[in-house]
mmCIF file with all atom_site columns, C-alpha atoms in Angstrom:
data_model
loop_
_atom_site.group_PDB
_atom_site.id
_atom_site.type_symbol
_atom_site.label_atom_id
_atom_site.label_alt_id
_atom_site.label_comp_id
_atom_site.label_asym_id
_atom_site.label_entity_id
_atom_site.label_seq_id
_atom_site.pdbx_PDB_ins_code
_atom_site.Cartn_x
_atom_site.Cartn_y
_atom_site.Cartn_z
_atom_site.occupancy
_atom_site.B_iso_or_equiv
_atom_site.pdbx_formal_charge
_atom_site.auth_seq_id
_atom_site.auth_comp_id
_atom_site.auth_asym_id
_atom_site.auth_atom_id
_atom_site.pdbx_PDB_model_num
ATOM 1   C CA . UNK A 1 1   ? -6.842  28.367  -4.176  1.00 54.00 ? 1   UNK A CA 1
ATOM 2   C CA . UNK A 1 2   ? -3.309  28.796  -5.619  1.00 56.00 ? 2   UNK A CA 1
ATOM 3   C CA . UNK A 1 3   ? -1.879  26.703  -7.713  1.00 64.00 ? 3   UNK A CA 1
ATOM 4   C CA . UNK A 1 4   ? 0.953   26.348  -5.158  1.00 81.00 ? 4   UNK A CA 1
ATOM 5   C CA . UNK A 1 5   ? -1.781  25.927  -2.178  1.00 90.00 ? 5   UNK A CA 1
ATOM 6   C CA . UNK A 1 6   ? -4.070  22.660  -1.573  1.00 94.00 ? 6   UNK A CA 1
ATOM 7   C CA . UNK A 1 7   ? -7.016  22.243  0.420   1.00 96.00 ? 7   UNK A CA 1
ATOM 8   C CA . UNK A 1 8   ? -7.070  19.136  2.136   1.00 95.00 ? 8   UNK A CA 1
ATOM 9   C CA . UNK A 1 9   ? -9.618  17.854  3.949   1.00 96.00 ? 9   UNK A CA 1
ATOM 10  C CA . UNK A 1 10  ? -9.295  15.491  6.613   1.00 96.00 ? 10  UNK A CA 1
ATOM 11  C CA . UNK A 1 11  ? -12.632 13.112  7.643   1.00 97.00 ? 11  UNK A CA 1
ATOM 12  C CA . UNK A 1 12  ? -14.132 10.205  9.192   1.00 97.00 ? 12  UNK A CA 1
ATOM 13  C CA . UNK A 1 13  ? -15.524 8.961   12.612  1.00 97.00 ? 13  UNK A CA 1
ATOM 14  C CA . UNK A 1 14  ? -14.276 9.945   15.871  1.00 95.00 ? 14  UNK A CA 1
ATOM 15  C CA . UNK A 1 15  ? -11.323 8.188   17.094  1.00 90.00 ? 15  UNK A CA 1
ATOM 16  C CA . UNK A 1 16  ? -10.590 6.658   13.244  1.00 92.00 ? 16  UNK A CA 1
ATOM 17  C CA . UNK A 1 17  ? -6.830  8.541   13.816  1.00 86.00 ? 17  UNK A CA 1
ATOM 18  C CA . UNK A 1 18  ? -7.328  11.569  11.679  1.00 89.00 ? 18  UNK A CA 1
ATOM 19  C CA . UNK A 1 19  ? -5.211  14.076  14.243  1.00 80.00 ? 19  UNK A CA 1
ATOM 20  C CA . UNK A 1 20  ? -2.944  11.352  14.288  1.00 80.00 ? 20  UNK A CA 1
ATOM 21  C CA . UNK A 1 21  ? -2.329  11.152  10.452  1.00 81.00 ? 21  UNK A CA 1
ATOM 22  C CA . UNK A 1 22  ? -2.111  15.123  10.424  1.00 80.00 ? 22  UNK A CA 1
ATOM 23  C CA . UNK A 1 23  ? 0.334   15.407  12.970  1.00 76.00 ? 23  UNK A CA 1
ATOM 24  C CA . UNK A 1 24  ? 2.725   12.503  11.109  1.00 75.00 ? 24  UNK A CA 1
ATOM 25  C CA . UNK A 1 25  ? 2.435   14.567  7.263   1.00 75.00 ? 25  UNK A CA 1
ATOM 26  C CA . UNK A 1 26  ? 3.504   17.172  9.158   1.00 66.00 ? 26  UNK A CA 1
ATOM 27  C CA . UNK A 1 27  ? 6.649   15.473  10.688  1.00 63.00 ? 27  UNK A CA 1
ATOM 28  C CA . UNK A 1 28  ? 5.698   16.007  14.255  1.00 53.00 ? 28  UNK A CA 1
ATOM 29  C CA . UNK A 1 29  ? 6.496   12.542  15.755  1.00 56.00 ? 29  UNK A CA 1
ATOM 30  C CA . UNK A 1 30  ? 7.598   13.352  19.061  1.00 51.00 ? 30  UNK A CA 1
ATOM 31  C CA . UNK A 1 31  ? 6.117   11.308  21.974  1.00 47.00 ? 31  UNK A CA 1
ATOM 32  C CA . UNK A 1 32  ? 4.971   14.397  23.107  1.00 46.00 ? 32  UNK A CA 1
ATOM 33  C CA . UNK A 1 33  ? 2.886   15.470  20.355  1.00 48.00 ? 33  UNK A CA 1
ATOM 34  C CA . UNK A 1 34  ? 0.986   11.934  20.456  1.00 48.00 ? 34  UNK A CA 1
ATOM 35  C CA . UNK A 1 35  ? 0.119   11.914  24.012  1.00 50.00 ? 35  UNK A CA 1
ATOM 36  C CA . UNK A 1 36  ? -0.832  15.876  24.425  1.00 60.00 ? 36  UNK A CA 1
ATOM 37  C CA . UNK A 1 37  ? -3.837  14.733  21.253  1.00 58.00 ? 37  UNK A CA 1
ATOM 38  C CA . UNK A 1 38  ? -7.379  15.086  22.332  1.00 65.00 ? 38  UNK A CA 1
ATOM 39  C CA . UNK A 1 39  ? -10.334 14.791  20.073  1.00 67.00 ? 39  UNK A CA 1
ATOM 40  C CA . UNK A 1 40  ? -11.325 17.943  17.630  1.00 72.00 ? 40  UNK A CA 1
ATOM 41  C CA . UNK A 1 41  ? -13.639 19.395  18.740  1.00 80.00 ? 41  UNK A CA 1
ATOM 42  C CA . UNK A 1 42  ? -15.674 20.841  15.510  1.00 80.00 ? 42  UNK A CA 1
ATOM 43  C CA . UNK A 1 43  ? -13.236 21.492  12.358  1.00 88.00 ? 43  UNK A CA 1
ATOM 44  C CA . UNK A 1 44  ? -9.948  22.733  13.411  1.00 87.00 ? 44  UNK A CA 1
ATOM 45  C CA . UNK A 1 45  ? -8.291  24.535  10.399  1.00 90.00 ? 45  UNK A CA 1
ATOM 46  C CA . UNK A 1 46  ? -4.298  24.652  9.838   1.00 89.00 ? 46  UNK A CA 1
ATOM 47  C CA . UNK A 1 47  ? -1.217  25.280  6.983   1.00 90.00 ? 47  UNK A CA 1
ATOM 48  C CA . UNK A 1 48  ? 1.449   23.351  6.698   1.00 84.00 ? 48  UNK A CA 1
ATOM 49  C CA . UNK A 1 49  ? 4.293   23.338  4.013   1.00 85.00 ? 49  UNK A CA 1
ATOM 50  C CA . UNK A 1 50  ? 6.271   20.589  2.207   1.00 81.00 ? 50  UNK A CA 1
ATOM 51  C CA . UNK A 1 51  ? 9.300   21.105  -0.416  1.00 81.00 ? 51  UNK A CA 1
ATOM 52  C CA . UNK A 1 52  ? 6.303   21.043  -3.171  1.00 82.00 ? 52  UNK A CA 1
ATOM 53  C CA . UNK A 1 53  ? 2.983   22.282  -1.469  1.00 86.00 ? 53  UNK A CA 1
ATOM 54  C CA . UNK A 1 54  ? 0.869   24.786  1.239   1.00 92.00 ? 54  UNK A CA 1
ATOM 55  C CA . UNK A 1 55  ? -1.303  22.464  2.187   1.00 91.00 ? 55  UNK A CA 1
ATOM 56  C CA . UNK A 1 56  ? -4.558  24.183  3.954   1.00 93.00 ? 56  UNK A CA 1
ATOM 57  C CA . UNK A 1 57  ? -5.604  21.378  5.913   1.00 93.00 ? 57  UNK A CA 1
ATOM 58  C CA . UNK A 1 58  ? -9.581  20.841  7.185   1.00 93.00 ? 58  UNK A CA 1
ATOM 59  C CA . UNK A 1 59  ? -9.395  18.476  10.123  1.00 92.00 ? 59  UNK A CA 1
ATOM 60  C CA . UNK A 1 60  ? -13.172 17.625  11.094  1.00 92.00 ? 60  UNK A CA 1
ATOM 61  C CA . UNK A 1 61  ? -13.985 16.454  14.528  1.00 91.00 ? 61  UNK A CA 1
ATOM 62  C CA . UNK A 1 62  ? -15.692 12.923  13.883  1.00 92.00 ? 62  UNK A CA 1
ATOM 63  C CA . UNK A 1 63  ? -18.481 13.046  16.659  1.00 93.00 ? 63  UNK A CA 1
ATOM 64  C CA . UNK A 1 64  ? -22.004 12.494  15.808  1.00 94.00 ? 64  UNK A CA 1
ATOM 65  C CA . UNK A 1 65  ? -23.092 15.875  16.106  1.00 93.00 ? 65  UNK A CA 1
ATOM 66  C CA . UNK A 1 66  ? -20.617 17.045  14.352  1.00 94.00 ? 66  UNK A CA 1
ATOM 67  C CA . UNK A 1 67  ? -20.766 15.148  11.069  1.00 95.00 ? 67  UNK A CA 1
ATOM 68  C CA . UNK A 1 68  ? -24.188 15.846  11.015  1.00 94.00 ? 68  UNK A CA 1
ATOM 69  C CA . UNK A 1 69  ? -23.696 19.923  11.089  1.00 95.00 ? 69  UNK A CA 1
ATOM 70  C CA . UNK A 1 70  ? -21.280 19.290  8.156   1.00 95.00 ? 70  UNK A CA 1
ATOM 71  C CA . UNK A 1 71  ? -23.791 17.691  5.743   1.00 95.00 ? 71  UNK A CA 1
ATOM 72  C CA . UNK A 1 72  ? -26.038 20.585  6.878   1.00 95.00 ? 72  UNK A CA 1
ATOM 73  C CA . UNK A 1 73  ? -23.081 22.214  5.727   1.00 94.00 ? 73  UNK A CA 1
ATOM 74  C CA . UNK A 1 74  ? -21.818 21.903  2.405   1.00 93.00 ? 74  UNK A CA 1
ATOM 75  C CA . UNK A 1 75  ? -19.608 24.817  1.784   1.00 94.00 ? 75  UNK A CA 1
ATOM 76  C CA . UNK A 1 76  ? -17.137 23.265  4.277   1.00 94.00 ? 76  UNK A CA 1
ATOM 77  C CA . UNK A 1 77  ? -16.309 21.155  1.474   1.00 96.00 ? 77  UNK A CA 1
ATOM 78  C CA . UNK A 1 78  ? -16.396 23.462  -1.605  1.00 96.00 ? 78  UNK A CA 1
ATOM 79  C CA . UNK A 1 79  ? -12.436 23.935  -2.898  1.00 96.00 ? 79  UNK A CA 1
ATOM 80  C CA . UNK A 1 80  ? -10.922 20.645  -1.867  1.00 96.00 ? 80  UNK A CA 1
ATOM 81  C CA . UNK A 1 81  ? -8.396  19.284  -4.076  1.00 96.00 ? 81  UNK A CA 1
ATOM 82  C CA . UNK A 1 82  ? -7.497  16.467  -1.711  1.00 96.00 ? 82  UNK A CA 1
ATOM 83  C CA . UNK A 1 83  ? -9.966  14.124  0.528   1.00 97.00 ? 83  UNK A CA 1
ATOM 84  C CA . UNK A 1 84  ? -8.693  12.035  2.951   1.00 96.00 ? 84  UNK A CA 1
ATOM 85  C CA . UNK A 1 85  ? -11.221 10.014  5.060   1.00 98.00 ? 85  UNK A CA 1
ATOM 86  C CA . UNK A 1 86  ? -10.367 7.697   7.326   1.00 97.00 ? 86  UNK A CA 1
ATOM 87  C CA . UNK A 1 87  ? -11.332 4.228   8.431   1.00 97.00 ? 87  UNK A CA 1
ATOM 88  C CA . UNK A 1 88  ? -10.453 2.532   11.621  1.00 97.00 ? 88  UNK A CA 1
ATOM 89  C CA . UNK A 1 89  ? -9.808  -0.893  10.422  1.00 97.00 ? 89  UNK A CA 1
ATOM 90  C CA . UNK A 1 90  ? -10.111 -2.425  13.989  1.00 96.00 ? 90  UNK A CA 1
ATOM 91  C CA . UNK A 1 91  ? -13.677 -0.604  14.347  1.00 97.00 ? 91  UNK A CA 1
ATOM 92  C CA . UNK A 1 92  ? -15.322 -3.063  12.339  1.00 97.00 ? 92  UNK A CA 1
ATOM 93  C CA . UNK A 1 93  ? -18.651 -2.603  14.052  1.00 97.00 ? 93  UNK A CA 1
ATOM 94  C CA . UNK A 1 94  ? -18.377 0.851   12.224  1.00 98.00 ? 94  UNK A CA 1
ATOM 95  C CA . UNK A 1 95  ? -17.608 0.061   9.083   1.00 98.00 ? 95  UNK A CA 1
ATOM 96  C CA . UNK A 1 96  ? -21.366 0.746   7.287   1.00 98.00 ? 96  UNK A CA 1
ATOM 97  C CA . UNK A 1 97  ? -21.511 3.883   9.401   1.00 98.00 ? 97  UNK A CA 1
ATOM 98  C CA . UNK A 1 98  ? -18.344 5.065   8.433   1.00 98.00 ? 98  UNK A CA 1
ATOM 99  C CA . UNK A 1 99  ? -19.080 4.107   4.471   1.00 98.00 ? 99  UNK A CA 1
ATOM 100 C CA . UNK A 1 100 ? -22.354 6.071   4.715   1.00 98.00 ? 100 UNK A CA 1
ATOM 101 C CA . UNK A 1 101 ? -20.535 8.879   6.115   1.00 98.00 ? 101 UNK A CA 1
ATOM 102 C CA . UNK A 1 102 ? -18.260 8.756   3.182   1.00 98.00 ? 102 UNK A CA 1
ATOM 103 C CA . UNK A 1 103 ? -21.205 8.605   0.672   1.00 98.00 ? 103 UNK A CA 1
ATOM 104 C CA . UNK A 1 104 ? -22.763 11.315  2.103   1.00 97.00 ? 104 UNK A CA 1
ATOM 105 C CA . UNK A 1 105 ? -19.609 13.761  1.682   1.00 97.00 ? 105 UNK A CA 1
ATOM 106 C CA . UNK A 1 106 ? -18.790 12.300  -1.469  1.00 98.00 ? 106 UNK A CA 1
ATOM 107 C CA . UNK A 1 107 ? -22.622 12.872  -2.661  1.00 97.00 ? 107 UNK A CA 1
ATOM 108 C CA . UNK A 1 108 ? -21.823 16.256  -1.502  1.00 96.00 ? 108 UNK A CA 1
ATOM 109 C CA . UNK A 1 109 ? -18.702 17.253  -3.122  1.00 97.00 ? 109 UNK A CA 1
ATOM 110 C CA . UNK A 1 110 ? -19.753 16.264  -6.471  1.00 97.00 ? 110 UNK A CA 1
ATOM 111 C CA . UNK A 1 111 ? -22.937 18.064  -5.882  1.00 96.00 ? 111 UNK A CA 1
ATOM 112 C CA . UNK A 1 112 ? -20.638 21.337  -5.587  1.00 96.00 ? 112 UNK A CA 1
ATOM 113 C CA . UNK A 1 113 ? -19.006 19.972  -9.127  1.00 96.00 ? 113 UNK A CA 1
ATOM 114 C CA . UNK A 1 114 ? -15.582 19.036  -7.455  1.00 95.00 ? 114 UNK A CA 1
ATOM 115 C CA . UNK A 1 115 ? -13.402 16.943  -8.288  1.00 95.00 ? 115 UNK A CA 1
ATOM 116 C CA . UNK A 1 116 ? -11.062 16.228  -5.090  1.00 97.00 ? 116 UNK A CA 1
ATOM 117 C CA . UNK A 1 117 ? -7.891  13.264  -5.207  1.00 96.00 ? 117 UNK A CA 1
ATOM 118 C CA . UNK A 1 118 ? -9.391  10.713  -2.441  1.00 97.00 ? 118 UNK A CA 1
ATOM 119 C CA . UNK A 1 119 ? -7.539  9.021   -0.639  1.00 96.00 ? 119 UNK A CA 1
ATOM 120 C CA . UNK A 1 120 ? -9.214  6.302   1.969   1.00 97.00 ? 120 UNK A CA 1
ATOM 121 C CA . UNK A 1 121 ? -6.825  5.445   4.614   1.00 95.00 ? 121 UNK A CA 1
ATOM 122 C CA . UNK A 1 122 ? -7.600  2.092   6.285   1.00 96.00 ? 122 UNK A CA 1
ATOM 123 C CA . UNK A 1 123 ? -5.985  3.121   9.717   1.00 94.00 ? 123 UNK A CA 1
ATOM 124 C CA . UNK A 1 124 ? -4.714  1.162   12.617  1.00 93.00 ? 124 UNK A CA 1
ATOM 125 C CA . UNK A 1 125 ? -3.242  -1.334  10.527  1.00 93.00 ? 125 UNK A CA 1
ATOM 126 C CA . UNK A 1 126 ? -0.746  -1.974  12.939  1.00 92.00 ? 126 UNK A CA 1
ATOM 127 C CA . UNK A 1 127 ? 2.260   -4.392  12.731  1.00 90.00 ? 127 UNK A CA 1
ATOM 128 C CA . UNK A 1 128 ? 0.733   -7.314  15.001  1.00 92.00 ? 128 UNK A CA 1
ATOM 129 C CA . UNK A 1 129 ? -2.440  -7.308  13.000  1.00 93.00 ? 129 UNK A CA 1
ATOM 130 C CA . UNK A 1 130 ? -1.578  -6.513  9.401   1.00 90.00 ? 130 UNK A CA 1
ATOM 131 C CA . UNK A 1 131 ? -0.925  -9.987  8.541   1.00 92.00 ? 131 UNK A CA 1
ATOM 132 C CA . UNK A 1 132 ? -3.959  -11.644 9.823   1.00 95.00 ? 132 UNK A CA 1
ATOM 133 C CA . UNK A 1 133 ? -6.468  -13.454 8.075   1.00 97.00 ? 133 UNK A CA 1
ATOM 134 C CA . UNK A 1 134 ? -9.122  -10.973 9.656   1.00 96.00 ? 134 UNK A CA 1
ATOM 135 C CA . UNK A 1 135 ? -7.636  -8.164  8.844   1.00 96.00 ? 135 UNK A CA 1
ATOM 136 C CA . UNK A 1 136 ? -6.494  -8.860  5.419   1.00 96.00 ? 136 UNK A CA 1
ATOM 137 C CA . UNK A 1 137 ? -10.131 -9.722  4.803   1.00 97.00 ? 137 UNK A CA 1
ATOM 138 C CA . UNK A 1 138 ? -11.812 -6.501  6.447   1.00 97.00 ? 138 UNK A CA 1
ATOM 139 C CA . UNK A 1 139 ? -9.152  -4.989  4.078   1.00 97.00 ? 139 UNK A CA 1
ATOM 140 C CA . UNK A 1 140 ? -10.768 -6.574  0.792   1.00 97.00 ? 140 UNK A CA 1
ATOM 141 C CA . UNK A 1 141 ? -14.247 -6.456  2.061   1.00 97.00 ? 141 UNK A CA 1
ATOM 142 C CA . UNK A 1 142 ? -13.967 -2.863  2.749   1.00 97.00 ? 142 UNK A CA 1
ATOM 143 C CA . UNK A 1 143 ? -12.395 -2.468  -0.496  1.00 97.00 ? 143 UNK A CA 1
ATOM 144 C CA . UNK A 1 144 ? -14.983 -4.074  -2.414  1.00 98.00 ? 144 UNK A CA 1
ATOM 145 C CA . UNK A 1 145 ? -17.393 -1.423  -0.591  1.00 98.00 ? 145 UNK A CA 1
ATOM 146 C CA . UNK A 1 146 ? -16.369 1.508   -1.600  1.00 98.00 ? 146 UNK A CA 1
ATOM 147 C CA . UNK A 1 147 ? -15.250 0.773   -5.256  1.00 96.00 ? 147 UNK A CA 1
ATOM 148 C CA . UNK A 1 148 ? -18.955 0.408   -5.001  1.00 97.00 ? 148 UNK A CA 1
ATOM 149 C CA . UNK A 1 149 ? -19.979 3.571   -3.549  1.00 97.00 ? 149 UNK A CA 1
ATOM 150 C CA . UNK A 1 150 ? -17.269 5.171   -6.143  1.00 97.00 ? 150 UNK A CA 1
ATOM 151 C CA . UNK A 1 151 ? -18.621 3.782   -8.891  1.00 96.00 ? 151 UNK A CA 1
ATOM 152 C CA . UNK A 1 152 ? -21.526 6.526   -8.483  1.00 95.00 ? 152 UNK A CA 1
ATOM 153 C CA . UNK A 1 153 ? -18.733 8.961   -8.868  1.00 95.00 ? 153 UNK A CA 1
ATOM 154 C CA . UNK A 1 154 ? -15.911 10.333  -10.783 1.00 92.00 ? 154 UNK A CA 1
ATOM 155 C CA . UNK A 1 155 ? -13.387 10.881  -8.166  1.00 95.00 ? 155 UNK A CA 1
ATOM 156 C CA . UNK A 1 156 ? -9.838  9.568   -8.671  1.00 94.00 ? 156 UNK A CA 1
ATOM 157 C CA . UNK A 1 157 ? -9.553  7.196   -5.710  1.00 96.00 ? 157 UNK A CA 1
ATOM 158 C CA . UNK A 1 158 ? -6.421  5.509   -3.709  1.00 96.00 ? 158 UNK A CA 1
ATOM 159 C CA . UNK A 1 159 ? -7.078  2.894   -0.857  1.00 95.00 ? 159 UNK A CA 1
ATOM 160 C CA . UNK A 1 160 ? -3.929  3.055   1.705   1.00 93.00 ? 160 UNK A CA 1
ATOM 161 C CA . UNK A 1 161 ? -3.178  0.182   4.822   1.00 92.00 ? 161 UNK A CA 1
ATOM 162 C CA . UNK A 1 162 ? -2.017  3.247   7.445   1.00 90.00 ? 162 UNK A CA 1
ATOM 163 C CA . UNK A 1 163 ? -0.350  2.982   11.039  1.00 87.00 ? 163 UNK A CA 1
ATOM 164 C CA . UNK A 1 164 ? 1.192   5.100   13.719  1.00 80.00 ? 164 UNK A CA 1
ATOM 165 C CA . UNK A 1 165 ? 4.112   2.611   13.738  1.00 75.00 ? 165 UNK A CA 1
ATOM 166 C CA . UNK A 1 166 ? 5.136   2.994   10.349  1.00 67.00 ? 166 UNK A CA 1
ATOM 167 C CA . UNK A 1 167 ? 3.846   6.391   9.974   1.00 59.00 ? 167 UNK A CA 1
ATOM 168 C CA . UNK A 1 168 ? 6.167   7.152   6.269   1.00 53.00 ? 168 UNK A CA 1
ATOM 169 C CA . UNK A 1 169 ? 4.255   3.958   5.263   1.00 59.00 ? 169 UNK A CA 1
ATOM 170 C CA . UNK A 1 170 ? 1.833   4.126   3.592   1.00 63.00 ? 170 UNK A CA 1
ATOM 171 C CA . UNK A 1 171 ? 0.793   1.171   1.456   1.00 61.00 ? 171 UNK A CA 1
ATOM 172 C CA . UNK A 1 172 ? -1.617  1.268   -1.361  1.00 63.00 ? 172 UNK A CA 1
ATOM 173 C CA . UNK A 1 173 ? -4.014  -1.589  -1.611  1.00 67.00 ? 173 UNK A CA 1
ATOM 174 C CA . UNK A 1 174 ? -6.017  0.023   -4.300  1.00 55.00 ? 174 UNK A CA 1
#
């Protein structure tokens, strides 16, 4: 890609908020645009442009038969400079599903030799809950998780708390 254009790629299980998190980097935060989402249905493909970037963003749908056609699928993820999966943090019954998911792409990505910026975006971590005992503690255990499955690796990695309610938040726990 250009050194002016990014791939991102945009993952995790269904209903985790990925749309969601698209449609707020690209500033469209209009009641509207929230209610009108529906889940992707396979990988939906898009550009969008900041001050700085084109961004060609991979949004993959996060149903089971889905995510399995993408691991049969590697070249979906050859070229990405950025990663983004995402974790519902109120899905907790999830969580090792989701964090073999990850380990599966991230196996595959460094298979192709890439070497993408991850990001891991703990979403849902609304207002109400983010200062919970709970929470704060599926927040570290979670953490503690995947620093393990990146220690396999040698991606650069970021760990964000992410909500719809203060979608220009983002704040990095890791």
């Amino acid at each position: 890609m250009d050194s002016d254009k990014k791939k991102m790629i945009i993952v995790g299980l269904d209903n985790a908020g990925k749309s969601t998190i698209l449609l707020t980097m690209k500033r469209q935060l209009g009641p509207h645009n929230f209610q009108e989402l529906q889940p992707t249905k396979g990988l939906q493909t898009e550009e969008f442009e900041t001050d700085e970037m084109v961004y060609h963003v991979f949004d993959f749908g996060g149903q089971k038969n889905y995510r399995e056609k993408y691991l049969e699928r590697p070249i979906y993820f050859a070229s990405t400079d950025i990663l983004i999966f995402v974790i519902d943090i109120q899905d907790d019954k999830r969580f090792d599903l989701a964090l073999k998911y990850l380990d599966d792409i991230l196996a595959l990505i460094n298979d192709l030799g890439e070497k993408p910026d991850c990001s891991i975006f703990f979403h849902k971590f609304d207002p109400e809950i983010s200062d919970l005992e709970e929470y704060q503690k599926r927040s570290r255990d979670l953490r503690q998780r995947i620093r393990q499955i990146f220690k396999k690796y040698s991606f650069s990695l970021k760990v964000y708390h992410t909500s719809i309610y203060t979608v220009f938040e983002k704040i990095q726990v890791m």
